[in-house]
Amino acid sequence: GFKDLINKFPKSVHADNAQFWIGDSYYSEKWYEKAILEYQKVIEEYPKGNKVPASLLKQGFAFLNLGDKANARLILQELVNKYPKSNEAKIATKKLKEL
């Protein structure tokens, strides 16, 4: 699976995508705590990767699904601050206005 790809090819251009998809698989199963941790790996291990904004967005939504608006706000605001021109930042800005 995705973990095998990451273990065998940690520097692969696809490794950050694989890590993101692990987070997404947990998110889709509503295992939000695990999803948050997997998205954090994308952010920390692939800080220049193209999945960082999406990982921050999904983390924010996962915190919301757990009822943790404070952490959701922090994460979504971080996304807007660091990646203001991203599509994810537009979604985050809209969500922040609703909170």
XYZ file of N, CA and C in Angstrom:
297
model
N 0.817 -1.181 0.000
C 0.000 0.000 0.000
C 0.868 1.255 0.000
N 0.251 2.339 0.393
C 0.933 3.633 0.404
C 2.104 3.647 1.373
N 1.951 2.979 2.524
C 3.047 2.951 3.498
C 4.267 2.236 2.921
N 4.030 1.186 2.134
C 5.141 0.473 1.492
C 5.887 1.397 0.528
N 5.135 2.162 -0.243
C 5.748 3.106 -1.177
C 6.627 4.103 -0.426
N 6.107 4.650 0.662
C 6.857 5.634 1.451
C 8.109 4.999 2.048
N 7.969 3.781 2.580
C 9.119 3.104 3.189
C 10.202 2.770 2.165
N 9.796 2.321 0.988
C 10.763 1.917 -0.030
C 11.363 3.108 -0.773
N 10.544 4.145 -0.954
C 10.976 5.299 -1.748
C 10.645 6.608 -1.024
N 11.258 6.848 0.139
C 10.893 8.033 0.932
C 11.164 9.364 0.232
N 12.069 9.365 -0.734
C 12.394 10.604 -1.457
C 11.662 10.699 -2.800
N 10.799 9.738 -3.073
C 10.049 9.738 -4.325
C 9.185 10.987 -4.425
N 8.992 11.447 -5.658
C 8.103 12.594 -5.860
C 6.666 12.248 -5.479
N 6.378 10.978 -5.342
C 5.024 10.550 -4.986
C 4.859 10.290 -3.493
N 5.930 10.369 -2.727
C 5.858 10.021 -1.306
C 4.913 10.936 -0.540
N 4.950 12.249 -0.823
C 4.047 13.149 -0.106
C 2.596 12.877 -0.477
N 2.353 12.543 -1.749
C 0.991 12.190 -2.160
C 0.523 10.936 -1.437
N 1.393 9.939 -1.364
C 1.035 8.695 -0.679
C 0.717 8.967 0.786
N 1.534 9.795 1.429
C 1.292 10.127 2.833
C -0.041 10.856 2.983
N -0.329 11.767 2.070
C -1.599 12.499 2.098
C -2.774 11.533 1.954
N -2.634 10.579 1.044
C -3.723 9.625 0.817
C -3.960 8.729 2.031
N -2.917 8.454 2.787
C -3.112 7.711 4.045
C -4.006 8.540 4.964
N -3.699 9.822 5.078
C -4.545 10.708 5.881
C -5.968 10.738 5.367
N -6.114 10.838 4.050
C -7.449 10.869 3.453
C -8.231 9.588 3.717
N -7.541 8.459 3.708
C -8.251 7.199 3.957
C -8.798 7.170 5.381
N -8.017 7.661 6.347
C -8.526 7.750 7.720
C -9.665 8.767 7.809
N -9.503 9.892 7.139
C -10.528 10.937 7.167
C -11.856 10.391 6.632
N -11.797 9.675 5.518
C -13.025 9.151 4.914
C -13.710 8.113 5.802
N -12.932 7.482 6.672
C -13.498 6.519 7.623
C -13.921 7.191 8.933
N -13.785 8.530 8.968
C -14.129 9.336 10.145
C -13.207 9.068 11.339
N -12.007 8.607 11.072
C -10.976 8.440 12.105
C -10.135 9.704 12.101
N -10.757 10.782 12.596
C -10.168 12.109 12.441
C -8.850 12.284 13.192
N -8.724 11.676 14.368
C -7.465 11.808 15.119
C -6.299 11.225 14.324
N -6.515 10.042 13.757
C -5.455 9.408 12.959
C -5.181 10.213 11.695
N -6.228 10.732 11.089
C -6.060 11.547 9.882
C -5.200 12.774 10.181
N -5.476 13.443 11.294
C -4.709 14.630 11.682
C -3.230 14.289 11.796
N -2.920 13.172 12.420
C -1.521 12.757 12.586
C -0.856 12.453 11.247
N -1.586 11.809 10.349
C -1.020 11.475 9.034
C -0.810 12.730 8.192
N -1.752 13.674 8.260
C -1.564 14.938 7.539
C -0.376 15.707 8.110
N -0.165 15.604 9.428
C 0.970 16.283 10.055
C 2.293 15.756 9.507
N 2.326 14.467 9.202
C 3.541 13.890 8.613
C 3.842 14.526 7.255
N 2.800 14.792 6.478
C 2.999 15.467 5.191
C 3.639 16.832 5.431
N 3.082 17.577 6.385
C 3.537 18.938 6.679
C 4.985 18.941 7.167
N 5.323 17.998 8.033
C 6.662 17.976 8.625
C 7.712 17.329 7.725
N 7.347 16.252 7.058
C 8.331 15.493 6.286
C 8.485 15.976 4.847
N 7.476 16.671 4.342
C 7.511 17.170 2.961
C 7.088 18.639 2.941
N 7.791 19.505 3.694
C 7.351 20.899 3.855
C 7.285 21.693 2.550
N 8.005 21.265 1.542
C 7.975 21.970 0.253
C 7.078 21.257 -0.765
N 6.419 20.197 -0.318
C 5.561 19.429 -1.214
C 4.269 20.155 -1.542
N 3.632 19.717 -2.614
C 2.401 20.372 -3.058
C 1.174 19.961 -2.252
N 1.320 19.023 -1.328
C 0.178 18.563 -0.537
C 0.075 19.247 0.829
N 0.989 20.157 1.138
C 0.947 20.815 2.448
C -0.324 21.652 2.619
N -0.695 22.518 1.656
C -1.936 23.279 1.849
C -3.163 22.379 2.028
N -3.255 21.331 1.231
C -4.390 20.408 1.347
C -4.373 19.686 2.689
N -3.185 19.364 3.175
C -3.071 18.697 4.476
C -3.531 19.616 5.600
N -3.139 20.880 5.529
C -3.591 21.844 6.540
C -5.112 21.995 6.494
N -5.656 22.094 5.293
C -7.106 22.232 5.154
C -7.828 21.031 5.753
N -7.367 19.835 5.403
C -8.017 18.630 5.915
C -7.844 18.505 7.427
N -6.686 18.933 7.952
C -6.501 18.944 9.408
C -7.536 19.859 10.053
N -7.694 21.046 9.490
C -8.673 21.986 10.033
C -10.069 21.396 10.054
N -10.470 20.773 8.961
C -11.797 20.164 8.893
C -11.911 18.966 9.835
N -10.829 18.228 9.999
C -10.853 17.098 10.935
C -11.068 17.605 12.361
N -10.368 18.685 12.729
C -10.582 19.264 14.057
C -12.026 19.730 14.217
N -12.597 20.318 13.175
C -14.004 20.733 13.240
C -14.913 19.533 13.464
N -14.643 18.449 12.754
C -15.453 17.241 12.915
C -15.336 16.645 14.311
N -14.228 16.938 14.986
C -14.048 16.491 16.375
C -14.636 17.490 17.371
N -15.178 18.595 16.861
C -15.761 19.610 17.729
C -14.742 20.562 18.331
N -13.534 20.572 17.799
C -12.448 21.410 18.324
C -12.271 22.637 17.431
N -13.137 23.635 17.650
C -13.099 24.832 16.810
C -11.832 25.648 17.018
N -11.293 25.640 18.228
C -10.093 26.436 18.513
C -8.914 25.974 17.658
N -8.646 24.681 17.656
C -7.545 24.165 16.837
C -7.857 24.284 15.348
N -9.113 24.111 14.985
C -9.502 24.269 13.581
C -9.175 25.681 13.111
N -9.543 26.679 13.921
C -9.245 28.071 13.564
C -7.742 28.293 13.397
N -6.954 27.780 14.349
C -5.495 27.953 14.286
C -4.916 27.375 12.999
N -5.328 26.161 12.670
C -4.805 25.476 11.485
C -5.247 26.189 10.207
N -6.524 26.543 10.135
C -7.029 27.206 8.930
C -6.382 28.573 8.746
N -6.158 29.293 9.854
C -5.502 30.596 9.761
C -4.046 30.438 9.320
N -3.387 29.396 9.816
C -2.013 29.109 9.384
C -1.973 28.866 7.874
N -2.940 28.127 7.377
C -3.036 27.858 5.943
C -3.171 29.158 5.159
N -4.084 30.017 5.585
C -4.311 31.287 4.894
C -3.052 32.155 4.929
N -2.372 32.171 6.075
C -1.168 32.995 6.221
C -0.008 32.488 5.362
N 0.189 31.173 5.341
C 1.346 30.604 4.635
C 1.129 30.414 3.139
N -0.122 30.158 2.750
C -0.418 29.852 1.343
C -1.613 30.681 0.865
N -1.506 32.020 0.936
C -2.668 32.881 0.668
C -3.242 32.762 -0.739
N -2.447 32.347 -1.702
C -2.928 32.279 -3.088
C -3.460 30.905 -3.474
N -3.408 29.969 -2.545
C -3.856 28.608 -2.866
C -5.382 28.512 -2.865
N -5.889 27.543 -3.607
C -7.333 27.273 -3.584
C -7.773 26.865 -2.186
N -6.905 26.140 -1.483
C -7.230 25.702 -0.121
C -7.412 26.900 0.806
N -6.617 27.954 0.602
C -6.741 29.163 1.426
C -8.096 29.831 1.205
N -8.588 29.805 -0.021
C -9.911 30.381 -0.305
C -10.990 29.621 0.464
N -10.895 28.310 0.456
C -11.860 27.477 1.187
C -11.740 27.743 2.685
N -10.502 27.836 3.173
C -10.263 28.081 4.598
C -10.817 29.434 5.020
N -10.619 30.455 4.195
C -11.125 31.799 4.503
C -12.641 31.777 4.637
N -13.293 31.098 3.719
C -14.757 30.990 3.768
C -15.196 30.276 5.053
N -14.517 29.196 5.398
C -14.872 28.429 6.596
C -14.613 29.251 7.850
N -13.516 29.999 7.883
C -13.205 30.831 9.054
C -14.298 31.865 9.301
N -14.892 32.390 8.241
C -15.972 33.376 8.388
C -17.215 32.749 9.008
N -17.372 31.445 8.825
C -18.538 30.732 9.375
C -18.360 30.378 10.846
N -17.111 30.372 11.317
C -16.839 29.937 12.695
C -17.017 31.072 13.686
